[in-house]
Structure formats: structure tokens, C-alpha cells
């Protein structure tokens, strides 16, 4: 059974204090790993898709990396508007079933 | 481009009642997904439509849940009769690609069964 574990559950940072969020996964035949941002009362908003170990993607202050066992979402010099819940999900590709498995998320609060 | 629209945004019903949730996907998106997040748990897949056909409904909890997608456009998710454990946030998402790599989510319907 595919599993996704995110850590920490919650993270408080001061504005400008860089940090990383972790997503550990076990899946048979990784097709893709996704990072989403979710604001209160909203649905998940797509950030990145990573397909293979060693791949990296960047968007503004966010950088996502992928290994064979985990992914990191690095946040450089965060601002208060980066406060949100960050979700990780994996999708297995074997057998034609593309059901995504989500983690419980990391709630990030950035204080000014 | 309009996003994925869900309504109602909130619903409070009594145990045993029926509730119908609606999702309007992005125009032209053949793939439509329903998910649910129970408090304190992760988002879980319920089912996947391709146009009007159910591609995968392996995540549907039981036969009290009925999903339809008339004409391959909007979709409804009916819960009848509702139980306390059905409370949670129900998300709908749509995508153009069959693999569901690039899904756009709606804001969800928060269902509370009392």
C-alpha cells in the first residue's frame, strides 16, 4: 500500500528564516510526486510535479527536490504570504491506476 | 478561465438525511475527480470520471454514496442516508490529461452531519 508521511506537522518561522519541509513516501512504481499549497477554505493549488530522483523544480521562494525515498520543499527567505498548508501526494503508475495518495500536510506559519 | 466550482460551500444536515453536492469542472476537462478529507486525516480519493463514465470508483466508502456525471459536464455526489462519519470536506478536481497529473481543485464542500 502506498504511503506518504509529511514532517513536521506544523512549522513556525520568522520572516526570512529559511527551512525545509519533508515528504517521505513508499510507493510501487512512482509516476509522479506532487506538491500543493492549500489556503484556509480553499482547495489544493498545484505547485510542482517531480518525476524522477534527482529532479529539482523552483518557483519564486520555493524549491522542490526528489530522491528515491523522499522529497523536500525548501523555502528560502519566506514571507508571511507563504503561510499555508503544504501537501505532498504521490501517484503510482503501474497497472493503469492513477489514484493519488496524499500526506496529511505541513501547516506553515511565517511571522513578520 | 473559470475554475472548478463546488456548491454548496457548507452543508449541515441531520443523521439520516440526504445531501447532494455539486461540482462544475473547468470547461473542456473530461476528467473529474472526487476526494474527501476527514478531520485530522489526509485527503482521500473517492472516484474518477472520464466524461460521463466512471473510470475508477474504488475509493467510494459504501453504497450510501452515489456519484453521477450527466452528459459529461457537471457531477453530483449524493449521500443517502448520511451518517456522522460522513462529515468532512469534499473536494472536486478536474484535469485535461487522463493521468490526472495536472488537476485543478475546487474550494470544497464542508459537510457536517449532526
JSON list of C-alpha atoms in Angstrom, two decimals:
[
{"chain": "A", "resi": 1, "resn": "UNK", "atom": "CA", "xyz": [0.00, 0.00, 0.00]},
{"chain": "A", "resi": 2, "resn": "UNK", "atom": "CA", "xyz": [1.30, 3.43, -0.99]},
{"chain": "A", "resi": 3, "resn": "UNK", "atom": "CA", "xyz": [2.18, 5.68, 1.96]},
{"chain": "A", "resi": 4, "resn": "UNK", "atom": "CA", "xyz": [3.09, 9.34, 2.29]},
{"chain": "A", "resi": 5, "resn": "UNK", "atom": "CA", "xyz": [4.37, 10.88, 5.52]},
{"chain": "A", "resi": 6, "resn": "UNK", "atom": "CA", "xyz": [4.96, 14.59, 5.87]},
{"chain": "A", "resi": 7, "resn": "UNK", "atom": "CA", "xyz": [7.01, 16.28, 8.56]},
{"chain": "A", "resi": 8, "resn": "UNK", "atom": "CA", "xyz": [6.83, 18.37, 10.54]},
{"chain": "A", "resi": 9, "resn": "UNK", "atom": "CA", "xyz": [3.07, 18.60, 11.06]},
{"chain": "A", "resi": 10, "resn": "UNK", "atom": "CA", "xyz": [3.42, 22.30, 11.85]},
{"chain": "A", "resi": 11, "resn": "UNK", "atom": "CA", "xyz": [6.22, 24.80, 11.40]},
{"chain": "A", "resi": 12, "resn": "UNK", "atom": "CA", "xyz": [6.54, 28.38, 12.60]},
{"chain": "A", "resi": 13, "resn": "UNK", "atom": "CA", "xyz": [9.18, 30.59, 11.02]},
{"chain": "A", "resi": 14, "resn": "UNK", "atom": "CA", "xyz": [10.20, 34.19, 11.25]},
{"chain": "A", "resi": 15, "resn": "UNK", "atom": "CA", "xyz": [10.13, 36.13, 8.03]},
{"chain": "A", "resi": 16, "resn": "UNK", "atom": "CA", "xyz": [13.39, 35.48, 6.22]},
{"chain": "A", "resi": 17, "resn": "UNK", "atom": "CA", "xyz": [14.15, 32.26, 8.13]},
{"chain": "A", "resi": 18, "resn": "UNK", "atom": "CA", "xyz": [14.71, 29.55, 5.52]},
{"chain": "A", "resi": 19, "resn": "UNK", "atom": "CA", "xyz": [13.65, 25.95, 6.18]},
{"chain": "A", "resi": 20, "resn": "UNK", "atom": "CA", "xyz": [12.61, 22.68, 4.55]},
{"chain": "A", "resi": 21, "resn": "UNK", "atom": "CA", "xyz": [9.52, 20.51, 4.60]},
{"chain": "A", "resi": 22, "resn": "UNK", "atom": "CA", "xyz": [9.85, 16.76, 4.22]},
{"chain": "A", "resi": 23, "resn": "UNK", "atom": "CA", "xyz": [7.73, 14.22, 2.36]},
{"chain": "A", "resi": 24, "resn": "UNK", "atom": "CA", "xyz": [8.72, 10.58, 2.76]},
{"chain": "A", "resi": 25, "resn": "UNK", "atom": "CA", "xyz": [7.00, 8.03, 0.58]},
{"chain": "A", "resi": 26, "resn": "UNK", "atom": "CA", "xyz": [6.75, 4.34, -0.19]},
{"chain": "A", "resi": 27, "resn": "UNK", "atom": "CA", "xyz": [5.14, 3.50, -3.48]},
{"chain": "A", "resi": 28, "resn": "UNK", "atom": "CA", "xyz": [5.35, 0.79, -6.07]},
{"chain": "A", "resi": 29, "resn": "UNK", "atom": "CA", "xyz": [6.30, 2.40, -9.36]},
{"chain": "A", "resi": 30, "resn": "UNK", "atom": "CA", "xyz": [6.38, 6.15, -8.81]},
{"chain": "A", "resi": 31, "resn": "UNK", "atom": "CA", "xyz": [4.74, 8.00, -11.66]},
{"chain": "A", "resi": 32, "resn": "UNK", "atom": "CA", "xyz": [4.90, 11.43, -10.12]},
{"chain": "A", "resi": 33, "resn": "UNK", "atom": "CA", "xyz": [5.22, 13.29, -6.83]},
{"chain": "A", "resi": 34, "resn": "UNK", "atom": "CA", "xyz": [3.20, 16.46, -6.39]},
{"chain": "A", "resi": 35, "resn": "UNK", "atom": "CA", "xyz": [3.40, 19.42, -4.09]},
{"chain": "A", "resi": 36, "resn": "UNK", "atom": "CA", "xyz": [0.33, 21.54, -3.43]},
{"chain": "A", "resi": 37, "resn": "UNK", "atom": "CA", "xyz": [-0.34, 24.65, -1.42]},
{"chain": "A", "resi": 38, "resn": "UNK", "atom": "CA", "xyz": [-3.66, 24.92, 0.41]},
{"chain": "A", "resi": 39, "resn": "UNK", "atom": "CA", "xyz": [-5.00, 28.10, 1.96]},
{"chain": "A", "resi": 40, "resn": "UNK", "atom": "CA", "xyz": [-7.81, 28.03, 4.56]},
{"chain": "A", "resi": 41, "resn": "UNK", "atom": "CA", "xyz": [-11.20, 27.43, 2.95]},
{"chain": "A", "resi": 42, "resn": "UNK", "atom": "CA", "xyz": [-9.64, 26.69, -0.42]},
{"chain": "A", "resi": 43, "resn": "UNK", "atom": "CA", "xyz": [-8.75, 23.59, -2.37]},
{"chain": "A", "resi": 44, "resn": "UNK", "atom": "CA", "xyz": [-5.18, 22.46, -3.00]},
{"chain": "A", "resi": 45, "resn": "UNK", "atom": "CA", "xyz": [-3.31, 24.59, -5.52]},
{"chain": "A", "resi": 46, "resn": "UNK", "atom": "CA", "xyz": [-0.77, 22.82, -7.69]},
{"chain": "A", "resi": 47, "resn": "UNK", "atom": "CA", "xyz": [2.87, 23.84, -7.21]},
{"chain": "A", "resi": 48, "resn": "UNK", "atom": "CA", "xyz": [5.19, 21.19, -8.69]},
{"chain": "A", "resi": 49, "resn": "UNK", "atom": "CA", "xyz": [5.36, 17.74, -10.20]},
{"chain": "A", "resi": 50, "resn": "UNK", "atom": "CA", "xyz": [8.58, 15.73, -9.89]},
{"chain": "A", "resi": 51, "resn": "UNK", "atom": "CA", "xyz": [9.02, 12.56, -11.89]},
{"chain": "A", "resi": 52, "resn": "UNK", "atom": "CA", "xyz": [12.43, 11.03, -11.12]},
{"chain": "A", "resi": 53, "resn": "UNK", "atom": "CA", "xyz": [15.13, 11.03, -8.47]},
{"chain": "A", "resi": 54, "resn": "UNK", "atom": "CA", "xyz": [17.50, 13.96, -8.80]},
{"chain": "A", "resi": 55, "resn": "UNK", "atom": "CA", "xyz": [14.92, 16.24, -10.34]},
{"chain": "A", "resi": 56, "resn": "UNK", "atom": "CA", "xyz": [14.52, 19.76, -8.96]},
{"chain": "A", "resi": 57, "resn": "UNK", "atom": "CA", "xyz": [11.99, 22.49, -9.66]},
{"chain": "A", "resi": 58, "resn": "UNK", "atom": "CA", "xyz": [11.80, 26.08, -8.49]},
{"chain": "A", "resi": 59, "resn": "UNK", "atom": "CA", "xyz": [9.12, 28.72, -8.22]},
{"chain": "A", "resi": 60, "resn": "UNK", "atom": "CA", "xyz": [9.86, 32.03, -6.55]},
{"chain": "A", "resi": 61, "resn": "UNK", "atom": "CA", "xyz": [10.99, 31.21, -2.99]},
{"chain": "A", "resi": 62, "resn": "UNK", "atom": "CA", "xyz": [10.14, 27.52, -3.29]},
{"chain": "A", "resi": 63, "resn": "UNK", "atom": "CA", "xyz": [12.35, 24.70, -4.50]},
{"chain": "A", "resi": 64, "resn": "UNK", "atom": "CA", "xyz": [11.31, 21.05, -4.62]},
{"chain": "A", "resi": 65, "resn": "UNK", "atom": "CA", "xyz": [13.74, 18.15, -4.80]},
{"chain": "A", "resi": 66, "resn": "UNK", "atom": "CA", "xyz": [13.24, 14.41, -5.14]},
{"chain": "A", "resi": 67, "resn": "UNK", "atom": "CA", "xyz": [15.15, 11.30, -4.11]},
{"chain": "A", "resi": 68, "resn": "UNK", "atom": "CA", "xyz": [14.08, 7.66, -4.30]},
{"chain": "A", "resi": 69, "resn": "UNK", "atom": "CA", "xyz": [12.57, 7.83, -0.81]},
{"chain": "A", "resi": 70, "resn": "UNK", "atom": "CA", "xyz": [11.66, 11.42, -0.10]},
{"chain": "A", "resi": 71, "resn": "UNK", "atom": "CA", "xyz": [11.06, 14.90, -1.38]},
{"chain": "A", "resi": 72, "resn": "UNK", "atom": "CA", "xyz": [11.92, 18.22, 0.19]},
{"chain": "A", "resi": 73, "resn": "UNK", "atom": "CA", "xyz": [10.24, 21.54, -0.27]},
{"chain": "A", "resi": 74, "resn": "UNK", "atom": "CA", "xyz": [12.80, 24.21, 0.52]},
{"chain": "A", "resi": 75, "resn": "UNK", "atom": "CA", "xyz": [11.51, 27.66, 1.40]},
{"chain": "A", "resi": 76, "resn": "UNK", "atom": "CA", "xyz": [14.09, 30.42, 1.07]},
{"chain": "A", "resi": 77, "resn": "UNK", "atom": "CA", "xyz": [13.60, 33.69, 2.94]},
{"chain": "A", "resi": 78, "resn": "UNK", "atom": "CA", "xyz": [9.88, 33.11, 3.48]},
{"chain": "A", "resi": 79, "resn": "UNK", "atom": "CA", "xyz": [7.35, 35.91, 3.71]},
{"chain": "A", "resi": 80, "resn": "UNK", "atom": "CA", "xyz": [4.09, 35.98, 5.69]},
{"chain": "A", "resi": 81, "resn": "UNK", "atom": "CA", "xyz": [2.16, 35.34, 2.46]},
{"chain": "A", "resi": 82, "resn": "UNK", "atom": "CA", "xyz": [3.85, 31.94, 2.25]},
{"chain": "A", "resi": 83, "resn": "UNK", "atom": "CA", "xyz": [1.80, 30.86, 5.26]},
{"chain": "A", "resi": 84, "resn": "UNK", "atom": "CA", "xyz": [-0.37, 27.91, 4.20]},
{"chain": "A", "resi": 85, "resn": "UNK", "atom": "CA", "xyz": [-0.63, 24.14, 4.43]},
{"chain": "A", "resi": 86, "resn": "UNK", "atom": "CA", "xyz": [1.69, 22.35, 2.03]},
{"chain": "A", "resi": 87, "resn": "UNK", "atom": "CA", "xyz": [0.54, 18.96, 0.78]},
{"chain": "A", "resi": 88, "resn": "UNK", "atom": "CA", "xyz": [2.54, 16.21, -0.83]},
{"chain": "A", "resi": 89, "resn": "UNK", "atom": "CA", "xyz": [1.00, 13.46, -2.94]},
{"chain": "A", "resi": 90, "resn": "UNK", "atom": "CA", "xyz": [2.33, 10.54, -4.95]},
{"chain": "A", "resi": 91, "resn": "UNK", "atom": "CA", "xyz": [0.91, 8.78, -7.91]},
{"chain": "A", "resi": 92, "resn": "UNK", "atom": "CA", "xyz": [1.84, 5.21, -8.84]},
{"chain": "A", "resi": 93, "resn": "UNK", "atom": "CA", "xyz": [1.87, 4.34, -12.47]},
{"chain": "A", "resi": 94, "resn": "UNK", "atom": "CA", "xyz": [1.72, 0.58, -12.69]},
{"chain": "A", "resi": 95, "resn": "UNK", "atom": "CA", "xyz": [-1.40, -1.21, -13.85]},
{"chain": "A", "resi": 96, "resn": "UNK", "atom": "CA", "xyz": [-3.04, 1.90, -15.19]},
{"chain": "A", "resi": 97, "resn": "UNK", "atom": "CA", "xyz": [-4.31, 3.06, -11.83]},
{"chain": "A", "resi": 98, "resn": "UNK", "atom": "CA", "xyz": [-3.52, 6.70, -11.21]},
{"chain": "A", "resi": 99, "resn": "UNK", "atom": "CA", "xyz": [-5.03, 7.21, -7.80]},
{"chain": "A", "resi": 100, "resn": "UNK", "atom": "CA", "xyz": [-3.03, 9.83, -5.89]},
{"chain": "A", "resi": 101, "resn": "UNK", "atom": "CA", "xyz": [-2.06, 9.20, -2.27]},
{"chain": "A", "resi": 102, "resn": "UNK", "atom": "CA", "xyz": [-1.82, 12.34, -0.14]},
{"chain": "A", "resi": 103, "resn": "UNK", "atom": "CA", "xyz": [0.09, 13.13, 3.03]},
{"chain": "A", "resi": 104, "resn": "UNK", "atom": "CA", "xyz": [-1.56, 15.00, 5.89]},
{"chain": "A", "resi": 105, "resn": "UNK", "atom": "CA", "xyz": [0.33, 18.17, 5.13]},
{"chain": "A", "resi": 106, "resn": "UNK", "atom": "CA", "xyz": [2.60, 20.62, 6.91]},
{"chain": "A", "resi": 107, "resn": "UNK", "atom": "CA", "xyz": [1.00, 23.75, 8.28]},
{"chain": "A", "resi": 108, "resn": "UNK", "atom": "CA", "xyz": [3.44, 26.64, 7.82]},
{"chain": "A", "resi": 109, "resn": "UNK", "atom": "CA", "xyz": [3.09, 29.96, 9.60]},
{"chain": "A", "resi": 110, "resn": "UNK", "atom": "CA", "xyz": [5.53, 32.75, 8.78]},
{"chain": "A", "resi": 111, "resn": "UNK", "atom": "CA", "xyz": [5.61, 35.59, 11.29]},
{"chain": "A", "resi": 112, "resn": "UNK", "atom": "CA", "xyz": [6.51, 39.12, 10.16]},
{"chain": "B", "resi": 1, "resn": "UNK", "atom": "CA", "xyz": [-10.84, 30.69, -17.47]},
{"chain": "B", "resi": 2, "resn": "UNK", "atom": "CA", "xyz": [-13.32, 29.80, -14.73]},
{"chain": "B", "resi": 3, "resn": "UNK", "atom": "CA", "xyz": [-12.03, 27.36, -12.16]},
{"chain": "B", "resi": 4, "resn": "UNK", "atom": "CA", "xyz": [-13.67, 24.33, -10.62]},
{"chain": "B", "resi": 5, "resn": "UNK", "atom": "CA", "xyz": [-16.84, 25.35, -8.83]},
{"chain": "B", "resi": 6, "resn": "UNK", "atom": "CA", "xyz": [-18.41, 23.46, -5.96]},
{"chain": "B", "resi": 7, "resn": "UNK", "atom": "CA", "xyz": [-21.60, 24.11, -4.07]},
{"chain": "B", "resi": 8, "resn": "UNK", "atom": "CA", "xyz": [-22.78, 24.40, -1.52]},
{"chain": "B", "resi": 9, "resn": "UNK", "atom": "CA", "xyz": [-19.67, 25.57, 0.27]},
{"chain": "B", "resi": 10, "resn": "UNK", "atom": "CA", "xyz": [-21.10, 24.39, 3.58]},
{"chain": "B", "resi": 11, "resn": "UNK", "atom": "CA", "xyz": [-23.89, 21.98, 4.49]},
{"chain": "B", "resi": 12, "resn": "UNK", "atom": "CA", "xyz": [-25.14, 20.93, 7.89]},
{"chain": "B", "resi": 13, "resn": "UNK", "atom": "CA", "xyz": [-27.61, 18.06, 7.91]},
{"chain": "B", "resi": 14, "resn": "UNK", "atom": "CA", "xyz": [-29.01, 15.63, 10.42]},
{"chain": "B", "resi": 15, "resn": "UNK", "atom": "CA", "xyz": [-28.09, 11.99, 10.50]},
{"chain": "B", "resi": 16, "resn": "UNK", "atom": "CA", "xyz": [-30.34, 10.05, 8.16]},
{"chain": "B", "resi": 17, "resn": "UNK", "atom": "CA", "xyz": [-30.97, 12.94, 5.79]},
{"chain": "B", "resi": 18, "resn": "UNK", "atom": "CA", "xyz": [-29.86, 13.16, 2.18]},
{"chain": "B", "resi": 19, "resn": "UNK", "atom": "CA", "xyz": [-27.38, 15.66, 0.79]},
{"chain": "B", "resi": 20, "resn": "UNK", "atom": "CA", "xyz": [-26.29, 16.30, -2.78]},
{"chain": "B", "resi": 21, "resn": "UNK", "atom": "CA", "xyz": [-23.03, 18.01, -3.57]},
{"chain": "B", "resi": 22, "resn": "UNK", "atom": "CA", "xyz": [-22.37, 19.51, -6.97]},
{"chain": "B", "resi": 23, "resn": "UNK", "atom": "CA", "xyz": [-19.18, 20.09, -8.92]},
{"chain": "B", "resi": 24, "resn": "UNK", "atom": "CA", "xyz": [-18.76, 22.07, -12.14]},
{"chain": "B", "resi": 25, "resn": "UNK", "atom": "CA", "xyz": [-15.38, 21.27, -13.69]},
{"chain": "B", "resi": 26, "resn": "UNK", "atom": "CA", "xyz": [-13.34, 23.51, -15.94]},
{"chain": "B", "resi": 27, "resn": "UNK", "atom": "CA", "xyz": [-14.93, 23.57, -19.38]},
{"chain": "B", "resi": 28, "resn": "UNK", "atom": "CA", "xyz": [-13.34, 21.00, -21.65]},
{"chain": "B", "resi": 29, "resn": "UNK", "atom": "CA", "xyz": [-11.89, 18.88, -18.86]},
{"chain": "B", "resi": 30, "resn": "UNK", "atom": "CA", "xyz": [-13.03, 15.32, -19.48]},
{"chain": "B", "resi": 31, "resn": "UNK", "atom": "CA", "xyz": [-11.57, 14.05, -16.20]},
{"chain": "B", "resi": 32, "resn": "UNK", "atom": "CA", "xyz": [-13.35, 14.75, -12.95]},
{"chain": "B", "resi": 33, "resn": "UNK", "atom": "CA", "xyz": [-12.33, 13.52, -9.52]},
{"chain": "B", "resi": 34, "resn": "UNK", "atom": "CA", "xyz": [-13.96, 13.47, -6.12]},
{"chain": "B", "resi": 35, "resn": "UNK", "atom": "CA", "xyz": [-11.95, 13.44, -2.90]},
{"chain": "B", "resi": 36, "resn": "UNK", "atom": "CA", "xyz": [-12.75, 13.66, 0.79]},
{"chain": "B", "resi": 37, "resn": "UNK", "atom": "CA", "xyz": [-10.81, 14.90, 3.78]},
{"chain": "B", "resi": 38, "resn": "UNK", "atom": "CA", "xyz": [-11.99, 13.79, 7.18]},
{"chain": "B", "resi": 39, "resn": "UNK", "atom": "CA", "xyz": [-10.79, 15.98, 10.06]},
{"chain": "B", "resi": 40, "resn": "UNK", "atom": "CA", "xyz": [-7.27, 15.09, 11.10]},
{"chain": "B", "resi": 41, "resn": "UNK", "atom": "CA", "xyz": [-6.76, 12.74, 8.17]},
{"chain": "B", "resi": 42, "resn": "UNK", "atom": "CA", "xyz": [-5.32, 13.04, 4.70]},
{"chain": "B", "resi": 43, "resn": "UNK", "atom": "CA", "xyz": [-7.25, 13.78, 1.51]},
{"chain": "B", "resi": 44, "resn": "UNK", "atom": "CA", "xyz": [-8.52, 10.51, 0.08]},
{"chain": "B", "resi": 45, "resn": "UNK", "atom": "CA", "xyz": [-9.59, 9.65, -3.43]},
{"chain": "B", "resi": 46, "resn": "UNK", "atom": "CA", "xyz": [-13.23, 8.68, -3.95]},
{"chain": "B", "resi": 47, "resn": "UNK", "atom": "CA", "xyz": [-13.73, 8.28, -7.68]},
{"chain": "B", "resi": 48, "resn": "UNK", "atom": "CA", "xyz": [-12.73, 9.35, -11.16]},
{"chain": "B", "resi": 49, "resn": "UNK", "atom": "CA", "xyz": [-14.97, 10.13, -14.13]},
{"chain": "B", "resi": 50, "resn": "UNK", "atom": "CA", "xyz": [-13.87, 10.25, -17.72]},
{"chain": "B", "resi": 51, "resn": "UNK", "atom": "CA", "xyz": [-16.63, 12.20, -19.41]},
{"chain": "B", "resi": 52, "resn": "UNK", "atom": "CA", "xyz": [-19.80, 10.52, -18.14]},
{"chain": "B", "resi": 53, "resn": "UNK", "atom": "CA", "xyz": [-18.22, 7.15, -17.35]},
{"chain": "B", "resi": 54, "resn": "UNK", "atom": "CA", "xyz": [-16.82, 6.03, -14.02]},
{"chain": "B", "resi": 55, "resn": "UNK", "atom": "CA", "xyz": [-13.17, 5.18, -14.64]},
{"chain": "B", "resi": 56, "resn": "UNK", "atom": "CA", "xyz": [-12.38, 4.22, -11.06]},
{"chain": "B", "resi": 57, "resn": "UNK", "atom": "CA", "xyz": [-14.70, 4.23, -8.05]},
{"chain": "B", "resi": 58, "resn": "UNK", "atom": "CA", "xyz": [-12.54, 2.15, -5.76]},
{"chain": "B", "resi": 59, "resn": "UNK", "atom": "CA", "xyz": [-12.43, 4.87, -3.12]},
{"chain": "B", "resi": 60, "resn": "UNK", "atom": "CA", "xyz": [-16.19, 5.14, -2.57]},
{"chain": "B", "resi": 61, "resn": "UNK", "atom": "CA", "xyz": [-16.79, 4.22, 1.09]},
{"chain": "B", "resi": 62, "resn": "UNK", "atom": "CA", "xyz": [-20.05, 2.32, 0.68]},
{"chain": "B", "resi": 63, "resn": "UNK", "atom": "CA", "xyz": [-23.32, 2.20, -1.24]},
{"chain": "B", "resi": 64, "resn": "UNK", "atom": "CA", "xyz": [-24.72, 5.22, 0.58]},
{"chain": "B", "resi": 65, "resn": "UNK", "atom": "CA", "xyz": [-22.63, 7.30, -1.79]},
{"chain": "B", "resi": 66, "resn": "UNK", "atom": "CA", "xyz": [-23.79, 7.79, -5.38]},
{"chain": "B", "resi": 67, "resn": "UNK", "atom": "CA", "xyz": [-21.90, 9.85, -7.93]},
{"chain": "B", "resi": 68, "resn": "UNK", "atom": "CA", "xyz": [-23.18, 10.86, -11.32]},
{"chain": "B", "resi": 69, "resn": "UNK", "atom": "CA", "xyz": [-21.94, 12.97, -14.17]},
{"chain": "B", "resi": 70, "resn": "UNK", "atom": "CA", "xyz": [-24.70, 13.83, -16.55]},
{"chain": "B", "resi": 71, "resn": "UNK", "atom": "CA", "xyz": [-23.62, 14.38, -20.13]},
{"chain": "B", "resi": 72, "resn": "UNK", "atom": "CA", "xyz": [-20.01, 14.55, -19.11]},
{"chain": "B", "resi": 73, "resn": "UNK", "atom": "CA", "xyz": [-20.39, 18.03, -17.68]},
{"chain": "B", "resi": 74, "resn": "UNK", "atom": "CA", "xyz": [-21.16, 18.72, -14.03]},
{"chain": "B", "resi": 75, "resn": "UNK", "atom": "CA", "xyz": [-21.13, 15.99, -11.41]},
{"chain": "B", "resi": 76, "resn": "UNK", "atom": "CA", "xyz": [-23.16, 15.32, -8.30]},
{"chain": "B", "resi": 77, "resn": "UNK", "atom": "CA", "xyz": [-22.28, 13.30, -5.22]},
{"chain": "B", "resi": 78, "resn": "UNK", "atom": "CA", "xyz": [-25.26, 12.17, -3.18]},
{"chain": "B", "resi": 79, "resn": "UNK", "atom": "CA", "xyz": [-25.04, 10.79, 0.31]},
{"chain": "B", "resi": 80, "resn": "UNK", "atom": "CA", "xyz": [-28.17, 8.92, 1.40]},
{"chain": "B", "resi": 81, "resn": "UNK", "atom": "CA", "xyz": [-28.73, 8.40, 4.27]},
{"chain": "B", "resi": 82, "resn": "UNK", "atom": "CA", "xyz": [-25.96, 10.47, 5.82]},
{"chain": "B", "resi": 83, "resn": "UNK", "atom": "CA", "xyz": [-24.07, 9.16, 8.86]},
{"chain": "B", "resi": 84, "resn": "UNK", "atom": "CA", "xyz": [-21.95, 11.05, 11.39]},
{"chain": "B", "resi": 85, "resn": "UNK", "atom": "CA", "xyz": [-18.72, 9.64, 9.93]},
{"chain": "B", "resi": 86, "resn": "UNK", "atom": "CA", "xyz": [-19.52, 11.21, 6.56]},
{"chain": "B", "resi": 87, "resn": "UNK", "atom": "CA", "xyz": [-18.61, 14.62, 7.93]},
{"chain": "B", "resi": 88, "resn": "UNK", "atom": "CA", "xyz": [-15.62, 16.18, 6.24]},
{"chain": "B", "resi": 89, "resn": "UNK", "atom": "CA", "xyz": [-14.60, 18.35, 3.31]},
{"chain": "B", "resi": 90, "resn": "UNK", "atom": "CA", "xyz": [-15.42, 17.02, -0.13]},
{"chain": "B", "resi": 91, "resn": "UNK", "atom": "CA", "xyz": [-13.20, 18.25, -2.93]},
{"chain": "B", "resi": 92, "resn": "UNK", "atom": "CA", "xyz": [-13.73, 18.01, -6.63]},
{"chain": "B", "resi": 93, "resn": "UNK", "atom": "CA", "xyz": [-10.94, 18.35, -9.18]},
{"chain": "B", "resi": 94, "resn": "UNK", "atom": "CA", "xyz": [-10.74, 18.26, -12.94]},
{"chain": "B", "resi": 95, "resn": "UNK", "atom": "CA", "xyz": [-7.99, 17.75, -15.49]},
{"chain": "B", "resi": 96, "resn": "UNK", "atom": "CA", "xyz": [-7.50, 17.51, -19.23]},
{"chain": "B", "resi": 97, "resn": "UNK", "atom": "CA", "xyz": [-4.96, 14.70, -19.02]},
{"chain": "B", "resi": 98, "resn": "UNK", "atom": "CA", "xyz": [-6.22, 11.18, -18.34]},
{"chain": "B", "resi": 99, "resn": "UNK", "atom": "CA", "xyz": [-3.38, 10.54, -15.93]},
{"chain": "B", "resi": 100, "resn": "UNK", "atom": "CA", "xyz": [-4.54, 13.34, -13.68]},
{"chain": "B", "resi": 101, "resn": "UNK", "atom": "CA", "xyz": [-1.10, 14.87, -13.35]},
{"chain": "B", "resi": 102, "resn": "UNK", "atom": "CA", "xyz": [-2.38, 18.44, -13.57]},
{"chain": "B", "resi": 103, "resn": "UNK", "atom": "CA", "xyz": [-5.55, 18.61, -11.51]},
{"chain": "B", "resi": 104, "resn": "UNK", "atom": "CA", "xyz": [-7.30, 21.83, -10.61]},
{"chain": "B", "resi": 105, "resn": "UNK", "atom": "CA", "xyz": [-9.22, 21.63, -7.36]},
{"chain": "B", "resi": 106, "resn": "UNK", "atom": "CA", "xyz": [-12.37, 23.36, -6.26]},
{"chain": "B", "resi": 107, "resn": "UNK", "atom": "CA", "xyz": [-12.68, 25.02, -2.87]},
{"chain": "B", "resi": 108, "resn": "UNK", "atom": "CA", "xyz": [-14.59, 22.09, -1.45]},
{"chain": "B", "resi": 109, "resn": "UNK", "atom": "CA", "xyz": [-17.88, 21.49, 0.34]},
{"chain": "B", "resi": 110, "resn": "UNK", "atom": "CA", "xyz": [-17.69, 21.23, 4.11]},
{"chain": "B", "resi": 111, "resn": "UNK", "atom": "CA", "xyz": [-20.29, 18.67, 5.19]},
{"chain": "B", "resi": 112, "resn": "UNK", "atom": "CA", "xyz": [-21.28, 18.37, 8.80]},
{"chain": "B", "resi": 113, "resn": "UNK", "atom": "CA", "xyz": [-23.63, 15.58, 9.85]},
{"chain": "B", "resi": 114, "resn": "UNK", "atom": "CA", "xyz": [-25.16, 16.08, 13.30]}
]
